[in-house]
Amino acid sequence: MKISVEKNIARLKQAISRFPQALCFLAAATVWGYLYIWDIVSFENEYNKAHIMISGMHFGVITYYLTIGLLLSALIEFWGEGVDNKAKVLKTNLMSQSLLLIDAFILWLLPEEHFNTELYLAHASIILAIQVGGIFLPYHAEKNDIASWNQVCRMAFYGIICTVICGMASSAISASVFALSTLFGIDIPYKWFSTITLTTLFTLLIYLWISRLPEGEERVNREINTPKFLTGVVRFIYFPIVVFFLLELYFYGGKILLTFELPKGGVCYYVSYLMMGSIGLIMLIYPYLHQKREEQQHTFVTRFMRLLPMLMLPLLLLMSVAIGRRIYDYGISVSRLYVVLLNLWFYMVCIGLITMRTHRINWIAQSFAILFLLSSVIPGCNFFSITRNAINQRIEKAFSQQSDITLPMSANNFKQMLKQMTNKEAEQLYDDILYLQELSDNDREKYLDERLAKWEKSSIITEATDPQVALYSVEWHAKESQCPVPIPAGSSQVRNFNKWNIESKLQDSCLLIEPLKGHSFSIHPSEYPSENDSLYFSIKEKAGKGTFFLHRLEIKSNNVDSAEYRISTSGFFFE
C-alpha cells in the first residue's frame, strides 16, 4: 500500500476543521507533559533544578483540566456535527467549558486535605456521565439501538487498532534510540524515552482515533451487521460460561434453603459478576437478537436470553439478603451502600429487559451513569455524607453514655470507657472511629488524639476480654529530618548506626539502648506512658567521649505492664 503524504495532510486538515477545540486541548496536554518530563515544571518536594515548582495537587488539577477538556470538546464537537441548530451547539459548548473551568478553579483553591475518595468518586461519576451521554445522545431519536451499536463497535475497533499501531511505533523508535546509545556510545538521557512514549501513546494515538471518527452519512449505520467471529465467540465460549455460573449459584441457593443458612457476604460479588456478564452478553449479541426477532425466528439462544432476566431475579434476592446481613452485622459503609445501589440497578435492568425484550439496550448504560452520578455528587446526600453522619451518630451515642468526657479523648479516659464495654461493642466503636478517619481528614482527631488513633485493633479486643492486660499499644514516631547535622567541634570521626526492632527492657525506669560498641544512650520517659509524650535522652559513655544526634526513633509495645519493648533507632555518633 502506497503511503500518500498529500492524503495524510488532507486528513490532518480535515481533523483540524472537525475538532479544532479538542486538538488544541490535545496540544496543550502534550506540551504540559513535555514541561514535566524535561524538568521545566516539577513538584515542590522533588530535588531538581526546575524553573517552575508546583505542588502535586496543583499539577493534578492542571492535568485533570486538560484531559477532561479534551474529552469534553471531542464529544461536543462530534455531537454537534449532527445538530442543525449551531447556536444550540455553541451554547452547550460554552456552558460545558465554563463549568469545567469553574470546577478546575475550585479544585485549585481547595486545601490538600479535601482531596479524598469522596471528591475523586464524584468527579469520576461526572466523567462517566459525560462519556455515556456523548456516545448515546446522537442516537436518542432512533427506533432501535442498531446504529449506536455499530458506532460503539467501530470506535472500539479503531481504538484497539490505533493502540496497537502506536505501541509498535513507540517500541520501534525507543529501540532505535537505545541502539544508537549502545552502538555509538552516545549518552542519551532517559527523558527522550519518556518523550517518545508521550508523543506516540498519547498524542498520536488520540489524534489517529479522532481522525477516524465517522462523519456525514457514516455516522448513522442502520444495517444489521453481526460479525460471525463475535457471534461464534459469544455462543460457544461466553454463553456456556454464563450458563455454568448461573447453575452454580442456583445450586448454592438450593443448599441455603436445605440447610436454613443465611448467604455469605461474598455471594454479592459472584451475583454481581454473573449479572454484569449477562448484561455484557446481551449487549454483544444485540444485533443477532434483533435480527432473529425481525425474522420471527426462535433459536435456543434467543429463548434463553429472554429467560435470563427472569432467572436472575432469584439470585438478586439472594444478593439482597447477603448485603442486608452485612449491614445488620457491621453497619453501613460507603462500599455497602454502593452495593445496595448496584443491587437495585440490577433489579431495574432485569425488569426492563423482561418488559422491553431487548428492543433497546442503550438505557442500561445511561441509567447506571445517572444513578452513579446522583449517589456521588449531591452534597449532603451522597453516600459518603450518609455514611459519615450515620457513623458519627453511633460514636456520639456510645460517648453520650459516659459522663465527663472531653474530646479528643486521652489514653486513660478511653481505656476506662472501653473497660465498661463488651468485646463486640469495643470492636464496633474502634472500627467506626478508624473508618471515620479514613473517610475524612477533618474527623481524624475528632474523638481520639493522634497517638491513640494508631492503636492496633488486637489491643482493643484484648482489653475488652481480659482486664488484666493493659489497653494500649504505645507508639511514638519521629519524622526523619532533612536538615544537615552539625559536626561538633573537636570531632575526628562519625559513626552511623541503624538498629531495628531492638528488644529492650526497662532498667531503673528508663530504656537502655546500645547502638555502638562501647557507647549507649538511655531514654527517660516522663510519666511513661501517659498523655505527656516528652522523652529525655542522655548518653552513657563506657569509653571515650562523643556527641550523639538522634535521627529517628520508634518505640512499640502492645503491653504497657510489661517491661519489654521493641525499639527502632537511627542516628550519628561523633567522637
PDB file of N, CA, C and O in Angstrom, residues 261-264 267-268 316-326 343 347:
ATOM      1  N   GLU A 261     -29.514 -21.706  56.196  1.00  0.00           N
ATOM      2  CA  GLU A 261     -28.428 -20.785  56.493  1.00  0.00           C
ATOM      3  C   GLU A 261     -28.631 -19.472  55.759  1.00  0.00           C
ATOM      4  O   GLU A 261     -29.290 -19.420  54.719  1.00  0.00           O
ATOM      5  N   LEU A 262     -28.038 -18.430  56.315  1.00  0.00           N
ATOM      6  CA  LEU A 262     -28.026 -17.154  55.616  1.00  0.00           C
ATOM      7  C   LEU A 262     -26.889 -17.152  54.607  1.00  0.00           C
ATOM      8  O   LEU A 262     -25.829 -17.757  54.845  1.00  0.00           O
ATOM      9  N   PRO A 263     -27.048 -16.496  53.469  1.00  0.00           N
ATOM     10  CA  PRO A 263     -25.975 -16.478  52.459  1.00  0.00           C
ATOM     11  C   PRO A 263     -24.749 -15.727  52.957  1.00  0.00           C
ATOM     12  O   PRO A 263     -24.850 -14.781  53.740  1.00  0.00           O
ATOM     13  N   LYS A 264     -23.597 -16.151  52.502  1.00  0.00           N
ATOM     14  CA  LYS A 264     -22.358 -15.468  52.845  1.00  0.00           C
ATOM     15  C   LYS A 264     -22.268 -14.126  52.130  1.00  0.00           C
ATOM     16  O   LYS A 264     -22.844 -13.932  51.064  1.00  0.00           O
ATOM     17  N   VAL A 267     -21.247 -13.788  48.385  1.00  0.00           N
ATOM     18  CA  VAL A 267     -22.138 -14.118  47.272  1.00  0.00           C
ATOM     19  C   VAL A 267     -22.527 -12.870  46.489  1.00  0.00           C
ATOM     20  O   VAL A 267     -22.892 -12.955  45.313  1.00  0.00           O
ATOM     21  N   CYS A 268     -22.435 -11.701  47.119  1.00  0.00           N
ATOM     22  CA  CYS A 268     -22.739 -10.439  46.414  1.00  0.00           C
ATOM     23  C   CYS A 268     -21.809 -10.249  45.225  1.00  0.00           C
ATOM     24  O   CYS A 268     -22.237  -9.802  44.156  1.00  0.00           O
ATOM     25  N   LEU A 316     -30.725 -12.288  42.500  1.00  0.00           N
ATOM     26  CA  LEU A 316     -30.664 -10.920  43.014  1.00  0.00           C
ATOM     27  C   LEU A 316     -31.274 -10.843  44.408  1.00  0.00           C
ATOM     28  O   LEU A 316     -30.822 -10.057  45.253  1.00  0.00           O
ATOM     29  N   LEU A 317     -32.328 -11.637  44.664  1.00  0.00           N
ATOM     30  CA  LEU A 317     -32.889 -11.701  46.012  1.00  0.00           C
ATOM     31  C   LEU A 317     -31.873 -12.274  46.987  1.00  0.00           C
ATOM     32  O   LEU A 317     -31.753 -11.809  48.134  1.00  0.00           O
ATOM     33  N   LEU A 318     -31.110 -13.275  46.541  1.00  0.00           N
ATOM     34  CA  LEU A 318     -30.037 -13.829  47.365  1.00  0.00           C
ATOM     35  C   LEU A 318     -28.990 -12.766  47.675  1.00  0.00           C
ATOM     36  O   LEU A 318     -28.492 -12.668  48.809  1.00  0.00           O
ATOM     37  N   MET A 319     -28.670 -11.959  46.692  1.00  0.00           N
ATOM     38  CA  MET A 319     -27.718 -10.859  46.892  1.00  0.00           C
ATOM     39  C   MET A 319     -28.270  -9.841  47.877  1.00  0.00           C
ATOM     40  O   MET A 319     -27.537  -9.319  48.733  1.00  0.00           O
ATOM     41  N   SER A 320     -29.548  -9.538  47.808  1.00  0.00           N
ATOM     42  CA  SER A 320     -30.170  -8.582  48.724  1.00  0.00           C
ATOM     43  C   SER A 320     -30.090  -9.066  50.165  1.00  0.00           C
ATOM     44  O   SER A 320     -29.796  -8.296  51.082  1.00  0.00           O
ATOM     45  N   VAL A 321     -30.355 -10.364  50.367  1.00  0.00           N
ATOM     46  CA  VAL A 321     -30.289 -10.924  51.718  1.00  0.00           C
ATOM     47  C   VAL A 321     -28.852 -10.864  52.242  1.00  0.00           C
ATOM     48  O   VAL A 321     -28.611 -10.541  53.418  1.00  0.00           O
ATOM     49  N   ALA A 322     -27.875 -11.158  51.391  1.00  0.00           N
ATOM     50  CA  ALA A 322     -26.475 -11.162  51.818  1.00  0.00           C
ATOM     51  C   ALA A 322     -26.005  -9.771  52.217  1.00  0.00           C
ATOM     52  O   ALA A 322     -25.381  -9.597  53.274  1.00  0.00           O
ATOM     53  N   ILE A 323     -26.293  -8.776  51.403  1.00  0.00           N
ATOM     54  CA  ILE A 323     -25.846  -7.419  51.744  1.00  0.00           C
ATOM     55  C   ILE A 323     -26.631  -6.877  52.927  1.00  0.00           C
ATOM     56  O   ILE A 323     -26.100  -6.132  53.757  1.00  0.00           O
ATOM     57  N   GLY A 324     -27.912  -7.284  53.047  1.00  0.00           N
ATOM     58  CA  GLY A 324     -28.683  -6.878  54.223  1.00  0.00           C
ATOM     59  C   GLY A 324     -28.099  -7.442  55.499  1.00  0.00           C
ATOM     60  O   GLY A 324     -28.075  -6.764  56.536  1.00  0.00           O
ATOM     61  N   ARG A 325     -27.625  -8.681  55.426  1.00  0.00           N
ATOM     62  CA  ARG A 325     -26.999  -9.291  56.599  1.00  0.00           C
ATOM     63  C   ARG A 325     -25.720  -8.555  56.975  1.00  0.00           C
ATOM     64  O   ARG A 325     -25.452  -8.330  58.163  1.00  0.00           O
ATOM     65  N   ARG A 326     -24.904  -8.172  55.988  1.00  0.00           N
ATOM     66  CA  ARG A 326     -23.665  -7.449  56.281  1.00  0.00           C
ATOM     67  C   ARG A 326     -23.950  -6.109  56.938  1.00  0.00           C
ATOM     68  O   ARG A 326     -23.270  -5.709  57.878  1.00  0.00           O
ATOM     69  N   ASN A 343     -27.378  -3.444  43.489  1.00  0.00           N
ATOM     70  CA  ASN A 343     -28.411  -4.470  43.553  1.00  0.00           C
ATOM     71  C   ASN A 343     -29.745  -3.933  43.033  1.00  0.00           C
ATOM     72  O   ASN A 343     -30.446  -4.614  42.262  1.00  0.00           O
ATOM     73  N   TYR A 347     -31.998  -5.090  39.650  1.00  0.00           N
ATOM     74  CA  TYR A 347     -33.445  -5.342  39.596  1.00  0.00           C
ATOM     75  C   TYR A 347     -34.081  -4.542  38.459  1.00  0.00           C
ATOM     76  O   TYR A 347     -34.901  -5.062  37.695  1.00  0.00           O
TER      77      TYR A 347
END
